[in-house]
Short mmCIF file of C-alpha atoms in Angstrom, two decimals:
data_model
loop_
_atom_site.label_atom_id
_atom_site.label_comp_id
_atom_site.label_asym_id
_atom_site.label_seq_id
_atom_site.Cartn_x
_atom_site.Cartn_y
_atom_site.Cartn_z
CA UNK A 1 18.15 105.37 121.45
CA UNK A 2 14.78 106.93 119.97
CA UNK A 3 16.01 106.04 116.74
CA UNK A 4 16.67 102.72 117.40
CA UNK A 5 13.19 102.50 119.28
CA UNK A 6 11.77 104.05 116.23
CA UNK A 7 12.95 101.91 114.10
CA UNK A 8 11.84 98.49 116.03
CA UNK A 9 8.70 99.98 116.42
CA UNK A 10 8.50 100.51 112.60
CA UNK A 11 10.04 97.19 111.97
CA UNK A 12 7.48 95.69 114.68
CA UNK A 13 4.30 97.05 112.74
CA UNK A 14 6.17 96.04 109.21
CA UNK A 15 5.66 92.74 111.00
CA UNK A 16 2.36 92.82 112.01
CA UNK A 17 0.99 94.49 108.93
CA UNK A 18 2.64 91.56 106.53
CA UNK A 19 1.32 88.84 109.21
CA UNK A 20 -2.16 90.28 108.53
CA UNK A 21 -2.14 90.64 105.03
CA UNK A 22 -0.25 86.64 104.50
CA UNK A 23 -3.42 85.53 107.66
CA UNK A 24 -5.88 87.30 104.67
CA UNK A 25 -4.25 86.25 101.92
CA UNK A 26 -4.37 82.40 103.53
CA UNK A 27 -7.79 82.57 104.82
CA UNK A 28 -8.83 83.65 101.48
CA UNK A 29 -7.54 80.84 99.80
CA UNK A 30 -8.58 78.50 102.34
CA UNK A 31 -12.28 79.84 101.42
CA UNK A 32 -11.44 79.35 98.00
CA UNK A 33 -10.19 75.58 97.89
CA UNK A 34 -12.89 74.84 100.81
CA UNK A 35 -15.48 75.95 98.07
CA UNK A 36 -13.37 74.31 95.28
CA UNK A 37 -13.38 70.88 97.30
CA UNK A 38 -17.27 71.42 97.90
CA UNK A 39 -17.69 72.04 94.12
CA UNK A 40 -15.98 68.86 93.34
CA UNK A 41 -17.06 66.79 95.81
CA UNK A 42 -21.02 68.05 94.66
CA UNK A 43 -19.92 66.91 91.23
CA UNK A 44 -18.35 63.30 92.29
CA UNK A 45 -21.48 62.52 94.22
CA UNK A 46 -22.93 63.64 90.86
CA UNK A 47 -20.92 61.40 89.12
CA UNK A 48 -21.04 58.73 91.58
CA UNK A 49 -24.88 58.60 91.48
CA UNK A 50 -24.73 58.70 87.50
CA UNK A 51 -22.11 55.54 87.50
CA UNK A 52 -24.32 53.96 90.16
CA UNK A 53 -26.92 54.36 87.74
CA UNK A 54 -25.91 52.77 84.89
CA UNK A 55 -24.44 50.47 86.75
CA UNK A 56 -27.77 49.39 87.67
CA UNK A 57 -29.12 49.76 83.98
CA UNK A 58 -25.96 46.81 83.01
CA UNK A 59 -26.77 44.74 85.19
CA UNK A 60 -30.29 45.02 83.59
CA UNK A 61 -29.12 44.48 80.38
CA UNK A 62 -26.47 42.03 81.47
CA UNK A 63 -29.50 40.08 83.12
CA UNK A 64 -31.58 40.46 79.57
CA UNK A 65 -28.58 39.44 77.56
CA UNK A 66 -28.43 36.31 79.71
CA UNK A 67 -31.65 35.08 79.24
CA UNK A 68 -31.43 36.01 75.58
CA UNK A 69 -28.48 33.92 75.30
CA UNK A 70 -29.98 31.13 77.25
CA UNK A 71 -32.87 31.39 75.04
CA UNK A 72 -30.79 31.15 72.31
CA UNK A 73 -28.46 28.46 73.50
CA UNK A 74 -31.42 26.56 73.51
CA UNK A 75 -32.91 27.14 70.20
CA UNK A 76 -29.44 26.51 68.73
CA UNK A 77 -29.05 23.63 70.54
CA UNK A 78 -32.88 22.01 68.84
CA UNK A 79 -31.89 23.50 65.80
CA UNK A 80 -28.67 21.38 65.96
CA UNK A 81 -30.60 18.56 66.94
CA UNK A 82 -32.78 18.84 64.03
CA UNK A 83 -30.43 19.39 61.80
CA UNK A 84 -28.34 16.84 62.49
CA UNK A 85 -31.15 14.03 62.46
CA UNK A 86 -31.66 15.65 58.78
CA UNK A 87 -28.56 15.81 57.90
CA UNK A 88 -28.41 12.03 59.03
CA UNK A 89 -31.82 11.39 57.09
CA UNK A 90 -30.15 12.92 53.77
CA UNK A 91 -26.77 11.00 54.12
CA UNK A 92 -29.26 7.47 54.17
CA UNK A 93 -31.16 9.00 51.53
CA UNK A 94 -28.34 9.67 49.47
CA UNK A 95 -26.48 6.44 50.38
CA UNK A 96 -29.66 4.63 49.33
CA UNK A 97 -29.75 6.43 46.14
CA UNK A 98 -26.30 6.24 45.14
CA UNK A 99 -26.32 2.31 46.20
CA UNK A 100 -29.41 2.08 44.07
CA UNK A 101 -28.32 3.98 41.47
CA UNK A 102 -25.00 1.90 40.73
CA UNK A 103 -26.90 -1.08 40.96
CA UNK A 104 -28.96 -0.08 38.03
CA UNK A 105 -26.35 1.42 36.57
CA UNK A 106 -24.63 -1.37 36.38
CA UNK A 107 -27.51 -3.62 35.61
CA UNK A 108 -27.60 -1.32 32.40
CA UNK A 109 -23.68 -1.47 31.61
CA UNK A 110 -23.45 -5.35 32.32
CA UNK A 111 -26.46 -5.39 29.81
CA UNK A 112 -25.25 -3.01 26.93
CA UNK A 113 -21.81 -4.28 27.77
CA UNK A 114 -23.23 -7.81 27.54
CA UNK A 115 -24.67 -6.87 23.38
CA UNK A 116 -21.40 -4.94 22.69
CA UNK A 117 -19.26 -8.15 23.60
CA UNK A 118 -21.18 -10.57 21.81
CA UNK A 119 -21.49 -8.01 18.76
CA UNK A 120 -17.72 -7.12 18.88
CA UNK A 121 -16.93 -10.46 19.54
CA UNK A 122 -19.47 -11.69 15.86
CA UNK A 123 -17.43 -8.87 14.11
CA UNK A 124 -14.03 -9.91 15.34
CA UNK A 125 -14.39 -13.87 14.94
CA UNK A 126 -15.96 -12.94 10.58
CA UNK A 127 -13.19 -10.15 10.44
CA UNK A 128 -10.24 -12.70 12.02
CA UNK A 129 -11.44 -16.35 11.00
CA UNK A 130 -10.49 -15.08 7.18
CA UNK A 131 -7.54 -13.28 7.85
CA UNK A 132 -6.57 -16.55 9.31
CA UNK A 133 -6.91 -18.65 7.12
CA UNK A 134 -5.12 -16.63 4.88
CA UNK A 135 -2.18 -16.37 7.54
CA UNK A 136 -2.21 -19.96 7.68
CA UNK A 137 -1.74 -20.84 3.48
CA UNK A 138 1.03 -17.75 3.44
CA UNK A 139 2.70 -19.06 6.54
CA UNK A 140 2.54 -23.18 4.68
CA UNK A 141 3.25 -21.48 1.30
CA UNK A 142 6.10 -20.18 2.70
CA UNK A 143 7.58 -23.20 4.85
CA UNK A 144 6.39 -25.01 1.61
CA UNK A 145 8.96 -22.86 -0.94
CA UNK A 146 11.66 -22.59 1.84
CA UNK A 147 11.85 -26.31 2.21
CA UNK A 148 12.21 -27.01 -1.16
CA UNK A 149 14.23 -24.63 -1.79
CA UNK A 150 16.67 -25.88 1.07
CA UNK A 151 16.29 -29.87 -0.35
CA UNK A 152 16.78 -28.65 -3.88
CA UNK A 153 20.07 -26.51 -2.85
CA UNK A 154 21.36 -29.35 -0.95
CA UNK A 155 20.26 -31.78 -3.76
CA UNK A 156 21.75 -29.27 -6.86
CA UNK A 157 25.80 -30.88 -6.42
CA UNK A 158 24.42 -34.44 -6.51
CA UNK A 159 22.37 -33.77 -8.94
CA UNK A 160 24.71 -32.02 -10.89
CA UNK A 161 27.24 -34.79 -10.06
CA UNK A 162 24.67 -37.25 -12.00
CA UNK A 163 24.07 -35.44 -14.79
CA UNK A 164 27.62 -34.96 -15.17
CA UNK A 165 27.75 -38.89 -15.22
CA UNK A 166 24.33 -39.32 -17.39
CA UNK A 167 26.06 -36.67 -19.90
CA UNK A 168 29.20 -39.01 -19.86
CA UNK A 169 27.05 -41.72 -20.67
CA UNK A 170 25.07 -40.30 -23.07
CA UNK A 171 28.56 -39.07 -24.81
CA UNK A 172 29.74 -42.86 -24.77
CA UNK A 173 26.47 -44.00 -26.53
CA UNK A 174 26.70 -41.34 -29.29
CA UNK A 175 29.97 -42.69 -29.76
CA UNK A 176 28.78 -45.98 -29.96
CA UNK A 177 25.57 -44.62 -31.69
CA UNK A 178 28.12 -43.47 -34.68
CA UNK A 179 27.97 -46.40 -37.40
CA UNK A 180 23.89 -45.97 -37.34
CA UNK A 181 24.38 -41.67 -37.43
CA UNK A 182 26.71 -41.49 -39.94
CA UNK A 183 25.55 -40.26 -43.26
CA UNK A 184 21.79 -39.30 -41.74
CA UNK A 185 21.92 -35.71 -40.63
CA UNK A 186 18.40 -35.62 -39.74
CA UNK A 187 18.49 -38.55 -37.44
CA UNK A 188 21.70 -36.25 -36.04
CA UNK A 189 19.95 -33.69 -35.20
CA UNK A 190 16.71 -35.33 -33.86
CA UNK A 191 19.14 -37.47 -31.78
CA UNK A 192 20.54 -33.91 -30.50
CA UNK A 193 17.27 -32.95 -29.67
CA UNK A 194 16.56 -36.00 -27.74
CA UNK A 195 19.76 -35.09 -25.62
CA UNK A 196 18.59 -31.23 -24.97
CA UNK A 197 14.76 -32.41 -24.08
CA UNK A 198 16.50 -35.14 -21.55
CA UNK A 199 19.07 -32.30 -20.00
CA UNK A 200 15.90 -29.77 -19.95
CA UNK A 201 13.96 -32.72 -17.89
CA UNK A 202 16.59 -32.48 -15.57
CA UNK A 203 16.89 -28.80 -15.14
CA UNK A 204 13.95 -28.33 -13.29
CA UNK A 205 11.92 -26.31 -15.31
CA UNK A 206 8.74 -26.98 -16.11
CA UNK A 207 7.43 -27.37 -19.46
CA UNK A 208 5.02 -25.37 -21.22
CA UNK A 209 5.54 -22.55 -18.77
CA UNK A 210 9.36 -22.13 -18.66
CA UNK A 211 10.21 -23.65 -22.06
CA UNK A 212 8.68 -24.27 -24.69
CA UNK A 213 10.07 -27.20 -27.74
CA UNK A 214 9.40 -26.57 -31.22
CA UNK A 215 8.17 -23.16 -31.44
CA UNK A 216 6.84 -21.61 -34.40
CA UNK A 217 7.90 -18.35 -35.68
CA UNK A 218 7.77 -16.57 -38.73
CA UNK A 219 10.25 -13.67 -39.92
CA UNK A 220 9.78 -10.21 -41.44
CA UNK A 221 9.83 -11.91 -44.80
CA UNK A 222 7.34 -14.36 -44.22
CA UNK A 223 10.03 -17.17 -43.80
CA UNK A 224 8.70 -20.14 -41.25
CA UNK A 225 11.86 -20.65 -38.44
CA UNK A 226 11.24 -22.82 -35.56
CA UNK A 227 13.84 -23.38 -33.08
CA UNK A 228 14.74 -26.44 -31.14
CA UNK A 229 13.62 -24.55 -27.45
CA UNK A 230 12.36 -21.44 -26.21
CA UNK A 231 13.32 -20.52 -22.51
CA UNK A 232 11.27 -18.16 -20.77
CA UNK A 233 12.94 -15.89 -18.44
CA UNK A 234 11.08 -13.29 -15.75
CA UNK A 235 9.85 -10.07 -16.79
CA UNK A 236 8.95 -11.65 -20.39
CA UNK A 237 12.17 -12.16 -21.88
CA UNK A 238 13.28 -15.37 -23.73
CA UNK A 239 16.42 -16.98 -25.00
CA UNK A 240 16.32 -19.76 -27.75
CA UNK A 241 18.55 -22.50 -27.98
CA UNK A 242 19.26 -24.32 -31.41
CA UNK A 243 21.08 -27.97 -31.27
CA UNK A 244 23.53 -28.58 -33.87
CA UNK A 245 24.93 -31.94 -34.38
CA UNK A 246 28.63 -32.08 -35.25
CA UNK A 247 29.42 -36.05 -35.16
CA UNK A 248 31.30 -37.07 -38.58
CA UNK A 249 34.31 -34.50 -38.31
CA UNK A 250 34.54 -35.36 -34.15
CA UNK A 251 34.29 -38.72 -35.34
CA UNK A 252 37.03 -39.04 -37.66
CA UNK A 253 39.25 -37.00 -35.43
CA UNK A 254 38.62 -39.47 -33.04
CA UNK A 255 39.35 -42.51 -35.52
CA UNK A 256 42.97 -40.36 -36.59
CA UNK A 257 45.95 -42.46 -35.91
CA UNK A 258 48.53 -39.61 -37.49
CA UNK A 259 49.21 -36.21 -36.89
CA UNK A 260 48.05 -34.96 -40.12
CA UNK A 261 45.03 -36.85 -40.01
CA UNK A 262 44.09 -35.28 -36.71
CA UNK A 263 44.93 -31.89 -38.06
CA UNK A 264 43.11 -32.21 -41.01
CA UNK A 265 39.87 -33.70 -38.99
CA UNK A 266 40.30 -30.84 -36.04
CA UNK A 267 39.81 -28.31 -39.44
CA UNK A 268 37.21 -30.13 -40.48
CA UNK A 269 35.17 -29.96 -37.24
CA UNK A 270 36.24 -26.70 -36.61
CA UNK A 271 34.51 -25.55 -40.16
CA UNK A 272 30.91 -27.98 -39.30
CA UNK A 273 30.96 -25.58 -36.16
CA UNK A 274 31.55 -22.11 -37.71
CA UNK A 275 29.27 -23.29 -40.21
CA UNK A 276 26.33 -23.97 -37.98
CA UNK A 277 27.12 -20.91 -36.30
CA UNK A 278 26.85 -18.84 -39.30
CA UNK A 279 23.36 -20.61 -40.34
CA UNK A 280 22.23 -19.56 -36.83
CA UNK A 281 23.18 -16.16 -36.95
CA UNK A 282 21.52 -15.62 -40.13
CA UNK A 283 18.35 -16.75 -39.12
CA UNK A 284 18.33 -13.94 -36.24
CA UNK A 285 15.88 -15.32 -33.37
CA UNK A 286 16.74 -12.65 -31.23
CA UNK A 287 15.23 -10.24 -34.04
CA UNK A 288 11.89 -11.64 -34.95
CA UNK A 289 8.60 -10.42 -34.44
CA UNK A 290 6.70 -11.42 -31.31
CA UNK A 291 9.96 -12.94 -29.26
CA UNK A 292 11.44 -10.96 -26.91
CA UNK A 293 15.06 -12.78 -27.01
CA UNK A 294 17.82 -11.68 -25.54
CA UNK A 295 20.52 -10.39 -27.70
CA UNK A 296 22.39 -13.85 -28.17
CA UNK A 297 21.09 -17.21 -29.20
CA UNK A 298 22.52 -20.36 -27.83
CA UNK A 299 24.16 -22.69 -30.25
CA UNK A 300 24.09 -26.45 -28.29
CA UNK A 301 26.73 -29.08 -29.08
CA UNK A 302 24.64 -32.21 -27.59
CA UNK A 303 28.38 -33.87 -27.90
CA UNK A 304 30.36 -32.86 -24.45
CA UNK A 305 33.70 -34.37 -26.00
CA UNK A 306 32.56 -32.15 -29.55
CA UNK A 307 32.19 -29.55 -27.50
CA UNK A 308 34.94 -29.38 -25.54
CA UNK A 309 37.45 -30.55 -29.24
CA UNK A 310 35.51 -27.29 -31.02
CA UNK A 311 36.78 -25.01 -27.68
CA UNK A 312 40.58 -26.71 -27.51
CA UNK A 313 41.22 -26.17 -31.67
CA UNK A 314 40.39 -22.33 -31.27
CA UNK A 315 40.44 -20.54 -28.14
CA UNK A 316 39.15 -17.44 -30.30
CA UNK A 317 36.18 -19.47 -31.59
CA UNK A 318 33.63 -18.06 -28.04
CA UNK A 319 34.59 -14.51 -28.56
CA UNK A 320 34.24 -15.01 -32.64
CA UNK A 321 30.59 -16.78 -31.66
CA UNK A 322 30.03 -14.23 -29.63
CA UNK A 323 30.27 -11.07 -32.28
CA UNK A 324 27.63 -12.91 -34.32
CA UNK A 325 25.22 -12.82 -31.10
CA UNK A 326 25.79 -16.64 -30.43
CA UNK A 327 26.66 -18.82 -27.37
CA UNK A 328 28.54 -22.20 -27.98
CA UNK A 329 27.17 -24.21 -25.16
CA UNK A 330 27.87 -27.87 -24.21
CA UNK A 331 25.43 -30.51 -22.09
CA UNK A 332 27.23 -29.62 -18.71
CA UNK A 333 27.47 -25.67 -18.94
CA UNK A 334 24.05 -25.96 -20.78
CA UNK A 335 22.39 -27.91 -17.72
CA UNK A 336 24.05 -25.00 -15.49
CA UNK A 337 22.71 -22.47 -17.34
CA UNK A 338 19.31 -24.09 -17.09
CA UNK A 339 19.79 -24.88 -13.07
CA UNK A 340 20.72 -20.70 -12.83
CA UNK A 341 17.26 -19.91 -15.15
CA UNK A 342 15.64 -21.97 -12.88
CA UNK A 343 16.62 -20.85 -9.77
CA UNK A 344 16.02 -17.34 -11.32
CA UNK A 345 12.48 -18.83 -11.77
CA UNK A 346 12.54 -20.28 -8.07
CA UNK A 347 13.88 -16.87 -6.63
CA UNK A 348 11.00 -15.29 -9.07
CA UNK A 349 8.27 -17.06 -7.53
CA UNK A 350 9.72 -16.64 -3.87
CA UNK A 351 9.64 -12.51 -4.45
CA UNK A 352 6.02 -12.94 -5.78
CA UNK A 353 4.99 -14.49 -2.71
CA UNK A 354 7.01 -12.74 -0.62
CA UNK A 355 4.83 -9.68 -2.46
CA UNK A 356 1.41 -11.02 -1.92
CA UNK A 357 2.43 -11.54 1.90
CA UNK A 358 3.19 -8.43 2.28
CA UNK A 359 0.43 -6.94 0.05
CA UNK A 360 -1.83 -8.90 2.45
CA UNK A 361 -0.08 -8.48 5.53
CA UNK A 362 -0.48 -4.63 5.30
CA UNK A 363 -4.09 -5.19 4.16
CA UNK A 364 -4.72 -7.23 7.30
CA UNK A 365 -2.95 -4.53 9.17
CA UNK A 366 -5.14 -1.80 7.53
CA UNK A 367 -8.05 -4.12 8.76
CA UNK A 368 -6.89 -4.09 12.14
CA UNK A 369 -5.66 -0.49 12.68
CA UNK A 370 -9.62 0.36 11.08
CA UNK A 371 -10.64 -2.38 13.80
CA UNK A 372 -8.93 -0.81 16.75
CA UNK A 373 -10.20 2.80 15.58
CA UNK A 374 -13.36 1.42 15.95
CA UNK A 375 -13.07 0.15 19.46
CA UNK A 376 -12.04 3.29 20.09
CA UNK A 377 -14.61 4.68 18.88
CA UNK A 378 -17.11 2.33 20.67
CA UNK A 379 -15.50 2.68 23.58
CA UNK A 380 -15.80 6.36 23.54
CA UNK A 381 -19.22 6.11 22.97
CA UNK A 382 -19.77 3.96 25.36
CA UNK A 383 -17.87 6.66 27.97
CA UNK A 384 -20.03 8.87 26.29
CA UNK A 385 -23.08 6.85 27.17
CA UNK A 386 -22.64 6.89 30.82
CA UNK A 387 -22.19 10.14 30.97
CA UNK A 388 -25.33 11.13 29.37
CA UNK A 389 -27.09 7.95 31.85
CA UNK A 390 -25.44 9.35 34.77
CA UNK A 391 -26.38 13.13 33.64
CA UNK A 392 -29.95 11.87 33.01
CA UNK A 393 -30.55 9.56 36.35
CA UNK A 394 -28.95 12.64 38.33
CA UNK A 395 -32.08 14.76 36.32
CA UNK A 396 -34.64 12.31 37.20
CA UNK A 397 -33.54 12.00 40.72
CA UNK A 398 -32.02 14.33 42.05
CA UNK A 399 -31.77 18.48 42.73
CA UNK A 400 -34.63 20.51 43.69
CA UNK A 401 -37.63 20.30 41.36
CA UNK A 402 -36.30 16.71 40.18
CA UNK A 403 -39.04 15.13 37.33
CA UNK A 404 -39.73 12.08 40.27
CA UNK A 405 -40.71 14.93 42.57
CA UNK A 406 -42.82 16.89 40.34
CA UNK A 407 -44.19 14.16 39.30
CA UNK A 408 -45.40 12.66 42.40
CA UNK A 409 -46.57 16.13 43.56
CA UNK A 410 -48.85 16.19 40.70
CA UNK A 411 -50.67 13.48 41.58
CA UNK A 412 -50.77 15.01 45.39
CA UNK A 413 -52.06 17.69 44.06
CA UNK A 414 -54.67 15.83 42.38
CA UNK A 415 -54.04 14.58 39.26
CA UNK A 416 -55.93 11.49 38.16
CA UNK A 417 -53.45 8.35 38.04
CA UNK A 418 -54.26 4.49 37.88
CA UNK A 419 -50.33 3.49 38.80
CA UNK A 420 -48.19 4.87 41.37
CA UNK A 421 -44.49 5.17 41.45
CA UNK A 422 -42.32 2.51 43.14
CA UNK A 423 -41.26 2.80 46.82
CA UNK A 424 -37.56 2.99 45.60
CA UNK A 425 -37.96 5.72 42.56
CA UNK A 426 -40.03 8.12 45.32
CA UNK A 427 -37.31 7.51 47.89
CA UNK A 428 -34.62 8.00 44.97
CA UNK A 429 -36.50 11.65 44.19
CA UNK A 430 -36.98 12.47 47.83
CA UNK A 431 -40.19 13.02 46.90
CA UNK A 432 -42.10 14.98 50.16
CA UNK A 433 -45.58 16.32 50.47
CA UNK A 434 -46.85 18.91 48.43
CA UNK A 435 -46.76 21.36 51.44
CA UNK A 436 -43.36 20.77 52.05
CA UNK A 437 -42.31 22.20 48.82
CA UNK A 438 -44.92 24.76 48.49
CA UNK A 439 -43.87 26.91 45.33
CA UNK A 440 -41.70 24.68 43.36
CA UNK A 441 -44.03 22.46 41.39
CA UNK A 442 -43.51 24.60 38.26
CA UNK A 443 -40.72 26.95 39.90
CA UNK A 444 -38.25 25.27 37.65
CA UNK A 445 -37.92 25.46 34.11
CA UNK A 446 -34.49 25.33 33.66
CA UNK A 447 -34.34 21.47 35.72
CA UNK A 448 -37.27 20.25 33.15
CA UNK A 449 -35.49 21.42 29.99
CA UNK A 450 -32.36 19.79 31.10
CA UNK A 451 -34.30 16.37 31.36
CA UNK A 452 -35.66 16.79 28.12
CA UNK A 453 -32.23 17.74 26.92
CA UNK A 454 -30.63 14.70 28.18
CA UNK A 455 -33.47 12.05 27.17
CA UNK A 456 -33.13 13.62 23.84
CA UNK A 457 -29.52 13.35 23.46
CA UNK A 458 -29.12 9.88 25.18
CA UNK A 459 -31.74 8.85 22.12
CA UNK A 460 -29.38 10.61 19.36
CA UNK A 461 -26.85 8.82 20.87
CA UNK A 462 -28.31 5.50 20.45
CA UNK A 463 -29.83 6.48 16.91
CA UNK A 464 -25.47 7.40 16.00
CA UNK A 465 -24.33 3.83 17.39
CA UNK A 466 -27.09 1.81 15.83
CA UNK A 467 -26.25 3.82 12.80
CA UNK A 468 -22.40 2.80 13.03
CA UNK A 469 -23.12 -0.64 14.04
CA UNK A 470 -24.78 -1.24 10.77
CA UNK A 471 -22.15 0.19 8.57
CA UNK A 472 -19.82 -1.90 10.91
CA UNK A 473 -22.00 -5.22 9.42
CA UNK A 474 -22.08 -3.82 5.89
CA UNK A 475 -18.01 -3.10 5.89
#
């Protein structure tokens, strides 16, 4: 029982002594965080007085700031105004100017342009009237030879036709012709040469230039030949043609009324012509000095019927002619060898022109493509021109320290003048008092030199084109 006592009593005072040391322990710390909360509480009032503070010192500033910006608003706002009634006064300035300045501009262009059309237009009419008129004769020339060569191709079968019928004539009046030939071989053989003179009247060649009668020639011996006729041929080359009259033996074949008698005149005919052929080898036209012959001679049998009798008794006798350099030719293959010479001739004359057209036509075009690179040329010039104008009026006029303005504030600064700029020029300067531009009278060089730059090279440009327009004339 005392134990048990005891041990309450112990357990009792445990109990008191821990309740008094957790009642210290909790006062204490009450002390502490009552002085902790008065610490911090000291130190927010702190705080709170400092924020209240500047608190006070932004709505100061926030007050300043306001009227600042007020202040400002304002002076932005007359600044605005101002310089938007400048910026208006500039735009009509420079509306002015630019309507001014293409007005003069173009009172300058219409008038250069004005002398440049009427000096292109002098140089065109004396460069084209010529050319022309030289268009005009080629273009006839050439209708000219194509219409006569067109009436002369459609007239050749007709015409070939009648001589075919003249030649049959003629051959029935040598027959008839026969009595009064016989015997007289000279009277033959001018009567032959009547007949080639009358089928070289009919060829179409033209005498004196394309054939020639009677021409004298003289050998490497000094021997005197003269042939019946000359023909001239292009590029200087001739063939001669030598009548030879073979009427008696044709004649008295004709007359034959037997067999043998026929035989015996064919041989006898056939003989006349081998024998003319052999006289007219030996003479050699195509060799003599100062003829340029082909390398045959034609041997003419004025007789068709002849002819043709010679042809039908030996069909060797052309190829046997033809080893000694000779042609056996009668009236109607004469006359076509003459129509082919002279449509060689025609065709000749054709290419010449044809030439000369073109010779001219690529001159003319060599006039025009120099023509049209002078244009060009003008009419870079003339680019060039009013670019240097423009360059120049933008000098005069316009930028700061333009030559109008200086001008004019020389004579506000008092320079002696007895003239005053036009209203316009000052307005195209925006010339303004001599206070308003304090400090750039003769602040800029660079603008001056430039003027003097341009003037001078707008002058070397007009010294160049007067230049060219007088080697224009003298071309």
């Amino acid at each position: 029982m005392s134990d048990w006592l005891w041990q309450s009593v112990l357990v009792l005072s445990g109990f008191c002594v821990g309740a008094l040391l957790v009642s210290c322990v909790a006062g204490y710390i009450v002390q502490a965080m009552r002085r902790q909360w008065h610490l911090t509480q000291a130190k927010m009032q702190q705080q709170n007085d400092e924020l209240v503070r500047l608190l006070e010192q932004s709505k100061d500033h926030i007050h300043y700031l306001e009227k600042e910006s007020l202040t400002l608003e304002q002076q932005f706002a007359a600044a605005q105004t101002v310089w938007q009634e400048k910026e208006s006064f500039y735009r009509e300035q420079k509306r002015q100017n630019e309507t001014e300045f293409k007005q003069l501009a173009h009172e300058i262009m219409m008038q250069q342009g004005q002398h440049l059309a009427k000096e292109n237009e002098r140089q065109l009419g004396s460069l084209l009237q010529p050319l022309g008129s030289q268009i005009q004769k080629f273009q006839e020339s050439v209708d000219k030879s194509y219409q006569e060569e067109a009436r002369e191709r459609f007239s050749l079968v007709k015409e070939i036709k009648s001589l075919q019928q003249l030649n049959q004539k003629i051959s029935d009046d040598a027959v008839s012709l026969t009595s009064a030939l016989k015997g007289q071989n000279k009277l033959q053989g001018g009567w032959g040469e009547v007949i080639l003179e009358r089928i070289l009247e009919k060829s179409g060649l033209e005498k004196g230039r394309e054939y020639e009668i009677q021409v004298s020639l003289q050998s490497e011996a000094g021997r005197r030949l003269q042939p019946d006729v000359v023909i001239y041929l292009p590029e200087g080359k001739q063939i001669v043609v030598d009548s030879k009259m073979v009427l008696v033996s044709y004649l008295a074949y004709m007359e034959a009324e037997t067999e043998e008698e026929r035989n015996r005149a064919l041989k006898q005919h056939m003989d006349a012509v081998r024998r003319h052929m052999k006289e007219l080898s030996a003479k050699a036209y195509h060799e003599l000095p100062g003829i340029t012959s082909l390398d045959f001679v034609l041997l003419f049998i004025p007789i068709e019927a002849a002819f043709g009798l010679a042809l039908q008794g030996d069909n060797g006798l052309f190829s046997e002619a033809f080893e000694h350099n000779i042609i056996i030719v009668g009236p109607s293959n004469l006359l076509a060898t003459l129509r082919t010479i002279q449509n060689i001739w025609r065709n000749e004359k054709q290419s010449q022109n044809a030439i000369e057209i073109a010779r001219q036509a690529g001159a003319m075009y060599d006039k025009f493509v120099g023509f049209v690179q002078d244009m060009d040329d003008i009419g870079g010039k003339i680019d060039a021109l009013n670019r240097s104008h423009d360059s120049a009026l933008k000098k005069l006029t316009l930028g700061r320290g333009n030559l109008l303005a200086r001008a004019e504030k020389l004579k506000q600064m008092g320079a002696k003048t007895t003239k005053s700029l036009p209203e316009g020029h000052l307005n195209k300067g925006g010339v303004l008092s001599v206070e308003e531009h304090d400090g750039d009278v003769y602040g800029d060089e660079e603008g001056l030199s430039s003027i003097e730059g341009g003037a001078t090279e707008q002058a070397e440009y007009h010294n160049s084109l007067t230049d060219e327009s007088e080697v224009e004339r003298d071309k």
